[in-house]
Coordinates of C-alpha atoms in Angstrom, one line a residue:
X78 CA 0.0 0.0 -0.2
X79 CA 1.0 3.4 -0.5
X80 CA 1.4 6.6 1.8
X81 CA 2.7 7.2 5.4
X82 CA 2.6 10.2 7.8
X83 CA 5.8 12.0 7.3
X84 CA 4.7 15.8 7.6
X85 CA 6.6 17.4 10.4
X86 CA 5.2 17.4 13.5
X87 CA 5.1 20.0 16.3
X88 CA 5.4 18.8 19.4
X89 CA 3.0 20.3 22.1
X90 CA 3.5 20.6 25.3
X91 CA 1.1 19.4 28.1
X92 CA 1.0 18.2 31.8
X93 CA 0.5 14.8 32.5
X94 CA -3.4 13.7 33.2
X95 CA -4.2 17.5 31.8
X96 CA -7.0 16.3 29.4
X97 CA -8.9 14.6 32.1
X98 CA -8.8 17.3 34.5
X99 CA -10.1 19.4 32.2
X100 CA -13.7 18.3 32.9
X101 CA -15.5 15.2 34.3
X102 CA -18.9 15.3 32.9
X103 CA -19.6 11.8 30.9
X104 CA -21.7 11.7 28.1
X105 CA -24.8 9.4 28.0
X106 CA -23.5 7.2 25.5
X107 CA -20.2 4.6 26.1
X108 CA -17.2 6.4 25.3
X109 CA -16.6 8.6 28.2
X110 CA -15.1 12.3 27.2
X111 CA -14.0 15.0 29.3
X112 CA -16.6 18.4 29.0
X113 CA -13.5 20.3 28.2
X114 CA -10.3 18.9 26.7
X115 CA -7.0 19.4 26.3
X116 CA -5.1 20.0 22.6
X117 CA -4.5 16.8 21.0
X118 CA -0.9 16.6 20.2
X119 CA 2.4 14.6 21.6
X120 CA 5.5 15.7 23.3
X121 CA 9.0 13.9 24.3
X122 CA 9.9 13.6 28.2
X123 CA 13.0 12.3 27.1
X124 CA 12.2 8.3 27.6
X125 CA 8.8 8.4 26.0
X126 CA 6.7 9.6 23.5
X127 CA 3.5 10.8 25.3
X128 CA 0.5 11.0 23.5
X129 CA -3.0 13.2 24.4
X130 CA -5.8 12.4 22.8
X131 CA -7.1 15.6 23.5
X132 CA -10.3 14.0 25.4
X133 CA -9.8 12.3 28.7
X134 CA -6.8 9.8 28.1
X135 CA -3.0 10.4 28.0
X136 CA -0.8 7.4 27.3
X137 CA 3.1 7.0 27.0
X138 CA 5.2 4.7 25.0
X139 CA 8.6 3.6 25.6
X140 CA 11.5 5.1 23.3
X141 CA 13.6 2.2 23.9
X142 CA 11.3 -1.0 23.8
X143 CA 7.9 0.2 22.6
X144 CA 6.3 -0.9 26.0
X145 CA 3.0 1.3 26.9
X146 CA 4.1 2.8 30.4
X147 CA 1.5 5.1 31.2
X148 CA -2.2 5.2 31.1
X149 CA -4.0 7.7 32.3
X150 CA -7.8 8.1 32.2
X151 CA -9.5 10.7 33.6
X152 CA -6.7 11.6 35.9
X153 CA -6.4 8.0 37.0
X154 CA -2.7 5.9 36.2
X155 CA -4.4 2.4 35.0
X156 CA -1.2 1.1 33.9
X157 CA 1.5 -1.5 35.3
X158 CA 1.3 -4.1 38.0
X159 CA 4.4 -5.7 39.4
X160 CA 6.8 -3.1 37.9
X161 CA 6.0 -4.6 34.7
X162 CA 4.5 -2.6 31.4
X163 CA 2.1 -3.0 29.1
X164 CA 3.8 -4.9 25.6
X165 CA 3.4 -7.7 23.2
X166 CA 4.6 -10.8 24.7
X167 CA 6.7 -10.4 27.8
X168 CA 8.2 -7.3 26.8
X169 CA 10.2 -7.2 23.2
X170 CA 13.4 -5.5 24.1
X171 CA 15.6 -3.0 22.2
X172 CA 13.3 -1.8 19.4
X173 CA 13.3 1.2 17.0
X174 CA 10.3 3.4 18.1
X175 CA 9.2 6.2 15.9
X176 CA 6.3 8.7 15.8
X177 CA 4.8 10.8 13.4
X178 CA 0.8 12.7 13.3
X179 CA -0.8 13.6 10.4
X180 CA -3.9 15.7 11.3
X181 CA -6.5 14.2 13.9
X182 CA -4.1 11.0 14.0
X183 CA -0.7 10.1 15.6
X184 CA 1.1 6.8 14.9
X185 CA 3.7 4.9 16.9
X186 CA 5.6 2.4 15.4
X187 CA 7.9 -0.3 17.3
X188 CA 10.2 -2.7 14.9
X189 CA 11.8 -5.4 16.8
X190 CA 13.6 -7.4 14.2
X191 CA 11.1 -8.8 11.6
X192 CA 8.1 -8.1 14.1
X193 CA 6.2 -4.4 13.9
X194 CA 3.7 -3.3 16.3
X195 CA 1.7 -0.2 16.0
X196 CA -0.3 2.1 18.5
X197 CA -2.4 4.8 16.8
X198 CA -4.4 7.3 18.9
X199 CA -7.6 9.5 17.0
X200 CA -8.3 13.3 18.5
X201 CA -10.7 13.3 20.7
X202 CA -11.0 9.6 21.1
X203 CA -10.2 7.5 24.3
X204 CA -9.0 4.7 22.5
X205 CA -5.3 3.4 21.7
X206 CA -5.6 0.9 18.4
X207 CA -3.0 -1.4 17.9
X208 CA -1.6 -3.8 15.2
X209 CA 0.8 -6.2 15.4
X210 CA 2.8 -8.0 12.1
X211 CA 4.6 -11.0 13.0
X212 CA 6.4 -12.4 10.3
X213 CA 7.7 -15.4 11.5
X214 CA 8.8 -17.6 14.6
X215 CA 11.2 -15.1 16.3
X216 CA 8.7 -14.2 18.9
X217 CA 7.7 -17.2 20.6
X218 CA 4.0 -16.8 20.4
X219 CA 1.9 -13.3 19.8
X220 CA -0.5 -11.8 22.3
X221 CA -0.9 -8.3 23.9
X222 CA -1.1 -7.6 27.7
X223 CA -2.5 -4.7 29.2
X224 CA -1.2 -4.4 32.7
X225 CA -3.6 -3.2 34.9
X226 CA -2.6 -1.5 38.6
X227 CA -4.3 -3.2 41.6
X228 CA -7.4 -2.0 43.1
X229 CA -8.9 -0.6 40.4
X230 CA -11.1 -3.1 39.2
X231 CA -12.0 -5.7 41.9
X232 CA -13.6 -9.3 40.6
X233 CA -13.3 -12.6 41.5
X234 CA -14.7 -13.8 38.4
X235 CA -14.2 -17.7 37.2
X236 CA -11.1 -16.5 34.8
X237 CA -9.1 -14.7 37.3
X238 CA -6.9 -15.6 39.9
X239 CA -7.9 -15.0 43.7
X240 CA -5.9 -12.8 46.0
X241 CA -4.9 -16.0 48.1
X242 CA -4.7 -18.7 45.7
X243 CA -3.1 -22.1 46.7
X244 CA -1.4 -23.6 43.5
X245 CA -3.0 -26.8 42.4
X246 CA -1.2 -27.4 38.8
X247 CA 1.6 -25.9 37.7
X248 CA 2.0 -22.1 38.7
X249 CA -1.7 -20.9 37.4
X250 CA -3.9 -22.9 38.2
X251 CA -5.3 -22.1 41.8
X252 CA -7.6 -23.4 44.8
X253 CA -9.4 -21.2 47.0
X254 CA -10.2 -22.1 50.5
X255 CA -13.7 -23.1 49.6
X256 CA -12.7 -25.6 47.0
X257 CA -13.4 -23.5 44.2
X258 CA -10.6 -23.4 41.5
X259 CA -9.6 -20.2 39.8
X260 CA -6.9 -19.4 36.5
X261 CA -6.3 -16.8 33.9
X262 CA -6.9 -20.0 31.5
X263 CA -10.6 -20.3 32.4
X264 CA -12.0 -17.8 29.8
X265 CA -15.3 -19.7 29.8
X266 CA -15.6 -17.8 26.4
X267 CA -15.2 -19.1 22.7
X268 CA -13.6 -16.4 20.4
X269 CA -16.8 -15.9 18.7
X270 CA -18.5 -15.4 22.0
X271 CA -17.0 -12.4 23.0
X272 CA -16.0 -9.1 21.3
X273 CA -14.5 -7.2 24.3
X274 CA -13.2 -8.3 27.2
X275 CA -12.9 -5.8 30.5
X276 CA -13.7 -4.7 33.7
X277 CA -16.0 -2.0 34.9
X278 CA -16.4 -0.6 38.4
X279 CA -19.8 1.1 36.9
X280 CA -18.7 4.6 36.2
X281 CA -15.6 3.8 34.6
X282 CA -14.7 0.5 32.1
X283 CA -11.0 -0.8 30.5
X284 CA -11.5 -3.3 28.0
X285 CA -9.6 -4.6 24.8
X286 CA -12.2 -5.2 22.0
X287 CA -10.6 -8.0 19.9
X288 CA -9.5 -8.2 16.4
X289 CA -11.3 -10.4 13.7
X290 CA -8.4 -13.0 14.2
X291 CA -7.6 -13.0 10.9
X292 CA -3.9 -14.0 11.3
X293 CA -5.0 -16.0 14.8
X294 CA -5.3 -19.7 14.4
X295 CA -7.8 -22.1 16.1
X296 CA -11.3 -21.0 14.6
X297 CA -14.3 -19.6 15.9
X298 CA -14.6 -22.3 19.0
X299 CA -11.1 -21.6 20.3
X300 CA -10.5 -20.4 23.9
X301 CA -7.6 -19.1 25.7
X302 CA -6.5 -16.0 28.0
X303 CA -8.9 -13.3 28.2
X304 CA -7.9 -11.6 31.4
X305 CA -6.8 -12.4 35.0
X306 CA -6.7 -10.7 38.3
X307 CA -3.9 -11.1 41.3
X308 CA -2.6 -9.3 44.1
X309 CA -0.6 -7.3 42.2
X310 CA -3.1 -6.2 39.4
X311 CA -4.8 -7.2 36.2
X312 CA -4.2 -8.1 32.5
X313 CA -6.3 -8.1 29.6
X314 CA -5.2 -10.0 26.9
X315 CA -5.2 -10.1 23.1
X316 CA -4.1 -13.7 22.1
X317 CA -3.3 -14.6 18.4
X318 CA -0.9 -17.2 19.1
X319 CA -0.5 -18.8 22.3
X320 CA 0.7 -22.4 21.8
X321 CA -1.8 -23.8 24.4
X322 CA -4.3 -26.6 22.9
X323 CA -3.5 -25.0 19.4
X324 CA -5.6 -27.2 16.6
X325 CA -3.7 -24.8 14.0
X326 CA -0.4 -24.2 13.0
X327 CA 0.6 -20.5 13.6
X328 CA 0.0 -17.8 10.8
X329 CA 1.7 -14.6 10.1
X330 CA 1.3 -11.5 9.1
X331 CA -0.5 -8.2 10.2
X332 CA -3.0 -8.4 12.9
X333 CA -5.6 -5.4 14.0
X334 CA -6.7 -3.1 14.6
X335 CA -7.3 -4.7 18.4
X336 CA -8.6 -1.9 21.0
X337 CA -7.7 -0.8 24.3
X338 CA -11.0 1.2 25.3
X339 CA -12.0 3.4 28.1
X340 CA -15.8 3.5 28.9
X341 CA -18.3 5.6 31.2
X342 CA -18.7 2.0 32.8
X343 CA -20.5 0.2 29.8
X344 CA -19.2 -2.2 27.0
X345 CA -17.5 -0.6 24.4
X346 CA -19.4 1.2 21.6
X347 CA -20.5 -1.7 18.7
X348 CA -18.7 0.3 16.3
X349 CA -15.6 -0.8 17.7
X350 CA -16.7 -4.5 17.8
X351 CA -14.9 -7.0 15.1
X352 CA -17.2 -7.2 11.9
X353 CA -17.9 -3.6 12.3
X354 CA -15.2 -1.6 13.3
X355 CA -14.0 0.6 10.2
X356 CA -10.7 2.2 10.5
X357 CA -10.6 3.8 6.9
X358 CA -8.5 7.0 8.6
X359 CA -5.6 3.9 8.8
X360 CA -5.1 3.1 5.2
X361 CA -2.8 5.7 4.3
X362 CA -0.9 5.0 7.8
X363 CA 2.0 2.8 5.9
X364 CA 1.2 0.0 8.4
X365 CA 3.3 -3.1 7.3
X366 CA 1.1 -5.8 5.9
X367 CA -2.0 -3.4 5.9
X368 CA -4.8 -4.4 3.2
X369 CA -7.4 -1.8 3.0
X370 CA -11.2 -2.4 2.6
X371 CA -10.8 -2.3 -1.3
X372 CA -8.2 -4.7 -1.3
X373 CA -11.0 -7.4 0.2
X374 CA -13.7 -9.5 -1.1
X375 CA -16.9 -11.2 0.5
X376 CA -18.4 -14.6 0.9
X377 CA -22.0 -14.6 0.9
X378 CA -24.2 -17.8 0.9
X379 CA -28.0 -17.9 -0.3
X380 CA -28.6 -20.6 2.1
X381 CA -27.9 -23.8 3.8
X382 CA -30.3 -27.2 3.1
X383 CA -29.8 -30.5 5.7
X384 CA -29.7 -28.4 8.7
X385 CA -30.7 -29.6 12.2
X386 CA -32.4 -26.2 13.3
X387 CA -32.4 -26.9 17.2
X388 CA -28.5 -26.0 16.7
X389 CA -26.7 -23.0 15.6
X390 CA -24.8 -23.3 12.7
X391 CA -21.4 -21.5 12.0
X392 CA -19.5 -21.1 8.1
X393 CA -15.7 -21.0 8.5
X394 CA -12.9 -19.8 5.9
X395 CA -9.5 -20.7 6.6
X396 CA -6.0 -21.2 4.6
X397 CA -2.5 -21.4 5.7
X398 CA -2.8 -17.4 5.9
X399 CA -6.2 -16.3 7.0
X400 CA -9.5 -16.9 9.2
X401 CA -12.5 -16.0 9.2
X402 CA -16.4 -16.7 10.1
X403 CA -20.0 -16.1 10.8
X404 CA -23.1 -17.2 11.7
X405 CA -25.8 -19.0 9.6
X406 CA -29.3 -17.5 9.9
X407 CA -31.4 -20.2 11.6
X408 CA -34.6 -19.6 9.6
X409 CA -32.7 -20.3 6.2
X410 CA -29.0 -20.7 6.8
X411 CA -28.0 -17.8 5.0
X412 CA -24.3 -16.2 5.4
X413 CA -22.5 -13.4 4.9
X414 CA -18.5 -13.2 5.9
X415 CA -17.1 -10.0 4.7
X416 CA -13.6 -8.3 4.7
X417 CA -11.7 -11.4 3.4
X418 CA -8.1 -11.2 2.4
X419 CA -7.8 -12.7 -1.4
X420 CA -7.2 -16.6 -1.7
X421 CA -8.8 -19.8 -1.8
X422 CA -10.3 -20.9 1.5
X423 CA -11.4 -24.1 2.5
X424 CA -15.2 -23.5 3.7
X425 CA -16.7 -25.3 6.8
X426 CA -20.0 -25.4 7.7
X427 CA -20.2 -26.3 11.5
X428 CA -23.3 -27.8 13.5
X429 CA -22.6 -26.6 16.9
X430 CA -18.7 -27.2 16.7
X431 CA -18.8 -30.4 14.0
X432 CA -17.9 -29.8 10.8
X433 CA -20.6 -31.1 8.6
X434 CA -19.6 -30.0 5.3
X435 CA -16.6 -28.5 3.6
X436 CA -15.9 -27.0 0.1
X437 CA -13.4 -24.9 -1.5
X438 CA -14.3 -21.1 -2.1
X439 CA -12.1 -18.3 -4.1
X440 CA -12.3 -14.8 -2.9
X441 CA -11.2 -11.4 -5.0
X442 CA -10.6 -8.2 -3.9
X443 CA -13.5 -6.0 -4.2
X444 CA -15.9 -8.5 -5.2
X445 CA -18.5 -10.9 -3.5
X446 CA -18.5 -14.7 -3.9
X447 CA -21.7 -15.4 -4.0
X448 CA -22.5 -19.4 -3.3
X449 CA -25.9 -21.4 -4.2
X450 CA -27.4 -22.7 -1.6
X451 CA -25.2 -25.5 0.3
X452 CA -26.9 -29.0 0.8
X453 CA -25.5 -30.5 3.9
X454 CA -25.3 -34.8 3.0
X455 CA -27.4 -36.6 5.3
X456 CA -24.4 -38.9 6.0
X457 CA -22.3 -36.0 7.2
X458 CA -24.3 -35.9 10.4
X459 CA -23.2 -38.9 12.5
X460 CA -26.8 -37.7 14.3
X461 CA -28.8 -39.1 11.3
X462 CA -27.7 -42.6 11.7
X463 CA -30.7 -44.7 13.5
X464 CA -29.3 -45.7 16.8
X465 CA -30.1 -48.4 19.0
X466 CA -29.1 -46.0 22.1
X467 CA -27.2 -42.8 22.0
X468 CA -25.4 -40.8 24.9
X469 CA -25.2 -37.1 23.9
X470 CA -25.7 -35.3 21.0
X471 CA -23.1 -35.2 17.8
X472 CA -23.0 -31.1 17.8
X473 CA -19.0 -31.4 18.1
X474 CA -18.9 -30.5 22.4
X475 CA -19.5 -32.4 25.5
X476 CA -22.8 -30.5 25.8
X477 CA -25.2 -32.0 28.4
X478 CA -22.5 -34.6 29.8
X479 CA -22.1 -34.0 33.5
X480 CA -19.4 -31.5 34.6
X481 CA -19.2 -30.1 31.2
X482 CA -20.2 -26.2 31.4
X483 CA -18.3 -26.1 34.9
X484 CA -15.0 -27.6 33.1
X485 CA -15.1 -24.0 31.0
X486 CA -14.1 -22.1 34.1
X487 CA -12.9 -24.6 36.7
X488 CA -10.1 -27.5 36.9
X489 CA -11.7 -31.1 37.5
X490 CA -10.6 -31.4 41.1
X491 CA -13.3 -28.2 41.8
X492 CA -15.5 -28.7 44.8
X493 CA -18.6 -28.0 42.2
X494 CA -18.0 -30.8 40.2
X495 CA -20.2 -33.7 41.0
X496 CA -18.3 -37.6 41.0
X497 CA -16.4 -38.2 37.7
X498 CA -17.3 -41.9 38.5
X499 CA -20.7 -43.5 37.8
X500 CA -22.0 -45.9 35.4
X501 CA -25.4 -45.6 32.9
X502 CA -28.3 -47.5 32.6
X503 CA -30.1 -47.1 29.3
X504 CA -33.6 -46.2 29.5
X505 CA -33.5 -44.1 32.8
X506 CA -33.9 -40.9 31.2
X507 CA -31.3 -39.4 32.7
X508 CA -28.3 -41.2 30.6
X509 CA -26.4 -38.1 29.1
X510 CA -26.3 -36.3 32.3
X511 CA -25.0 -38.7 33.9
X512 CA -22.0 -39.2 31.7
X513 CA -18.8 -37.6 32.8
X514 CA -17.8 -35.2 30.1
X515 CA -14.2 -36.4 30.2
X516 CA -12.7 -39.5 31.4
X517 CA -9.2 -39.6 32.3
X518 CA -6.8 -43.1 32.6
X519 CA -5.8 -42.3 36.4
X520 CA -9.5 -40.8 37.4
X521 CA -12.5 -42.3 36.0
X522 CA -11.6 -44.8 33.1
X523 CA -13.5 -48.0 33.2
X524 CA -17.3 -46.5 32.8
X525 CA -19.9 -49.2 32.5
X526 CA -22.9 -48.4 30.4
X527 CA -25.6 -51.1 30.6
X528 CA -28.5 -51.9 27.8
X529 CA -30.7 -54.7 26.9
X530 CA -31.3 -55.9 23.2
X531 CA -34.1 -57.6 21.6
X532 CA -33.5 -60.8 20.2
X533 CA -33.3 -59.2 16.8
X534 CA -30.9 -57.0 17.8
X535 CA -29.0 -59.9 19.7
X536 CA -28.6 -61.6 16.5
X537 CA -26.7 -59.1 14.3
X538 CA -23.5 -57.2 14.4
X539 CA -23.3 -53.6 15.3
X540 CA -21.2 -50.4 14.7
X541 CA -20.3 -48.9 18.2
X542 CA -19.5 -45.0 18.1
X543 CA -17.5 -42.6 20.4
X544 CA -17.0 -39.0 19.3
X545 CA -14.2 -37.2 21.2
X546 CA -13.6 -33.4 20.7
X547 CA -9.9 -33.7 22.0
X548 CA -7.3 -36.2 23.9
X549 CA -4.4 -35.3 26.3
X550 CA -2.0 -37.6 26.3
X551 CA -2.9 -39.5 23.5
X552 CA -5.5 -40.8 25.7
X553 CA -8.4 -42.8 23.4
X554 CA -11.4 -45.1 24.4
X555 CA -10.7 -49.4 24.4
X556 CA -13.7 -51.1 24.8
X557 CA -15.4 -54.3 26.3
X558 CA -19.1 -55.8 25.3
X559 CA -19.4 -58.6 27.9
X560 CA -16.0 -60.3 27.3
X561 CA -15.5 -58.9 23.7
X562 CA -12.7 -56.7 23.9
X563 CA -11.9 -54.0 20.7
X564 CA -8.3 -53.5 19.5
X565 CA -6.8 -50.1 20.7
X566 CA -7.3 -47.7 18.3
X567 CA -4.5 -45.6 17.2
X568 CA -4.4 -41.7 18.3
X569 CA -5.9 -39.0 16.0
X570 CA -4.1 -36.0 15.7
X571 CA -4.7 -33.8 18.7
X572 CA -3.0 -30.6 20.4
X573 CA 0.1 -31.9 23.1
X574 CA -0.3 -29.4 25.4
X575 CA -2.8 -29.1 28.8
X576 CA -6.6 -28.7 27.7
X577 CA -8.9 -30.5 29.5
X578 CA -7.4 -29.2 33.5
X579 CA -7.2 -25.5 31.7
X580 CA -10.8 -25.3 30.5
X581 CA -10.8 -26.5 27.0
X582 CA -12.2 -29.3 25.1
X583 CA -11.5 -27.8 21.9
X584 CA -9.1 -29.9 19.8
X585 CA -9.9 -32.1 17.1
X586 CA -12.9 -33.9 16.7
X587 CA -12.9 -37.4 16.0
X588 CA -15.1 -40.7 15.7
X589 CA -13.9 -44.1 17.1
X590 CA -15.9 -46.5 15.4
X591 CA -16.0 -50.4 17.1
X592 CA -17.2 -53.2 14.9
X593 CA -18.8 -55.4 17.6
X594 CA -19.7 -59.1 16.5
X595 CA -22.9 -60.6 17.2
X596 CA -21.2 -63.2 19.1
X597 CA -20.2 -60.8 21.6
X598 CA -24.0 -60.2 22.8
X599 CA -26.2 -61.7 25.6
X600 CA -28.6 -63.7 24.0
X601 CA -30.8 -63.7 27.1
X602 CA -32.8 -60.4 26.5
X603 CA -34.1 -59.9 30.2
X604 CA -30.0 -59.3 31.0
X605 CA -28.2 -56.3 30.4
X606 CA -24.9 -56.2 28.1
X607 CA -22.2 -54.4 29.6
X608 CA -20.1 -51.7 27.6
X609 CA -16.8 -50.9 29.6
X610 CA -14.8 -48.2 28.5
X611 CA -11.1 -47.6 29.4
X612 CA -8.7 -44.9 28.5
X613 CA -5.4 -46.5 26.8
X614 CA -2.3 -44.4 26.3
X615 CA 1.4 -44.6 27.3
X616 CA 2.1 -41.2 28.3
X617 CA 0.9 -38.5 30.9
X618 CA 1.3 -38.4 34.6
X619 CA -1.3 -38.8 37.1
X620 CA -4.6 -37.9 38.0
X621 CA -6.1 -35.2 36.3
X622 CA -2.7 -34.9 34.0
X623 CA -3.3 -38.7 33.3
X624 CA -4.3 -39.1 29.5
X625 CA -8.0 -38.0 29.0
X626 CA -10.6 -37.4 26.4
X627 CA -13.4 -35.4 26.3
X628 CA -16.6 -37.1 24.8
X629 CA -19.3 -35.6 22.4
X630 CA -21.5 -38.6 21.7
X631 CA -21.4 -42.2 21.8
X632 CA -24.2 -44.8 20.4
X633 CA -24.9 -48.1 18.9
X634 CA -25.9 -48.0 15.5
X635 CA -28.9 -50.1 14.4

């Protein structure tokens, strides 16, 4: 792209916090501003570039390493805990940092080897806009963390540390004295579920508005760190690639904008949300890797047939360079995904989180690729198969199983978790709610399912299916039916890091199938057949870090 900020800039003098001190009246809308504001501009205090937005926000960026060293809103300093600044990763180290102003926009550029990072401010706007361009693996992961001083936003939410934690796993999962668990990993939300994450006092809100994640990895259902609090303060995260329970290879290139936003207590304006955030003012700033709206395309589908309307459907686009997604309309499956970089993508239709259709689609700049009605083949949805019995629902998640919801914001040892053991009798009406969402080799392996068959059913071979959403340490199910024992299945490809204990069941969905011969069944139809499910693996350690797996559904086909 062309254009850059290159006009001479006159430095403006200011008093730190002066913009906030100029007035305290807040607007009725979600973005708070001062009643009268200081002049928009920037100065150099020797160690930092200091930007006054001309509203209620003054922030500083280190000239040495590009850290955000100060964040003063309405006269209060929010930046910093434990002597640490806000920054990419845990700080980049010595970098080349420059600043330029063009009219109502100020851009600070940070160069650290092949990584480029940017901060932008707009006149009268209490937001800091950020972009990060990671070109290769020279920086281990990609995140930005806003470090917030202690005592400004008190909370004890499921995705936070507690103030007197006892570590129960590694150095990042903790138990309170009442037995409840907390971790910064317990985000609870998938990427598709949130647009902004932060805190509010009721009169002041501080949020990170996430980017569209086009250069992130993991798709719409990925879960990762969002925020945490401790005795030292709090952190808000924009995670682009973290390396924990990642299902895709890392993508490289420019990601953003994501936004540090101050409000008058409410969530940020919807105009800042991904998909609606427009930054045409950034088109000519010279940001490395920036592609304006005119260089992007759209994919739209008139509908999706063959859906189960009891479920939400999502359409995703992905290739090695970018990812996008959008909801399918519940009435007819219509979808529209805009702002897509040119390229050829794999289009995936998800029922819940289960892929039920894939195709290839090409996107060109400035054009809309329109697709005719997508027909989901009946065989692509495992729920369409006729079953003698079924536990759970085929939606790519452990939803409905025992402890499933809790596990997105708690450790399996949490006092609120029901017992992970427990067998199931088919026909009792509570099979799914009684069956554990997760099975571990060292915790509850050997779960039993009791069921009866008719004489005709017992005279035939049947296929048993167990669907899983992820596995830790190559854990996979081996089954025994009465006296018949299955072979040990090969482990599917799954993330190698922790998952089940850090709030994530999202891995690679996989269905294990077992051909059970007629000779395995009991011929006495009054007796219960017994299915035993063991988790097998030569990896893992003990307890909840032993080999384990998350269950999507299991059934015996007619």
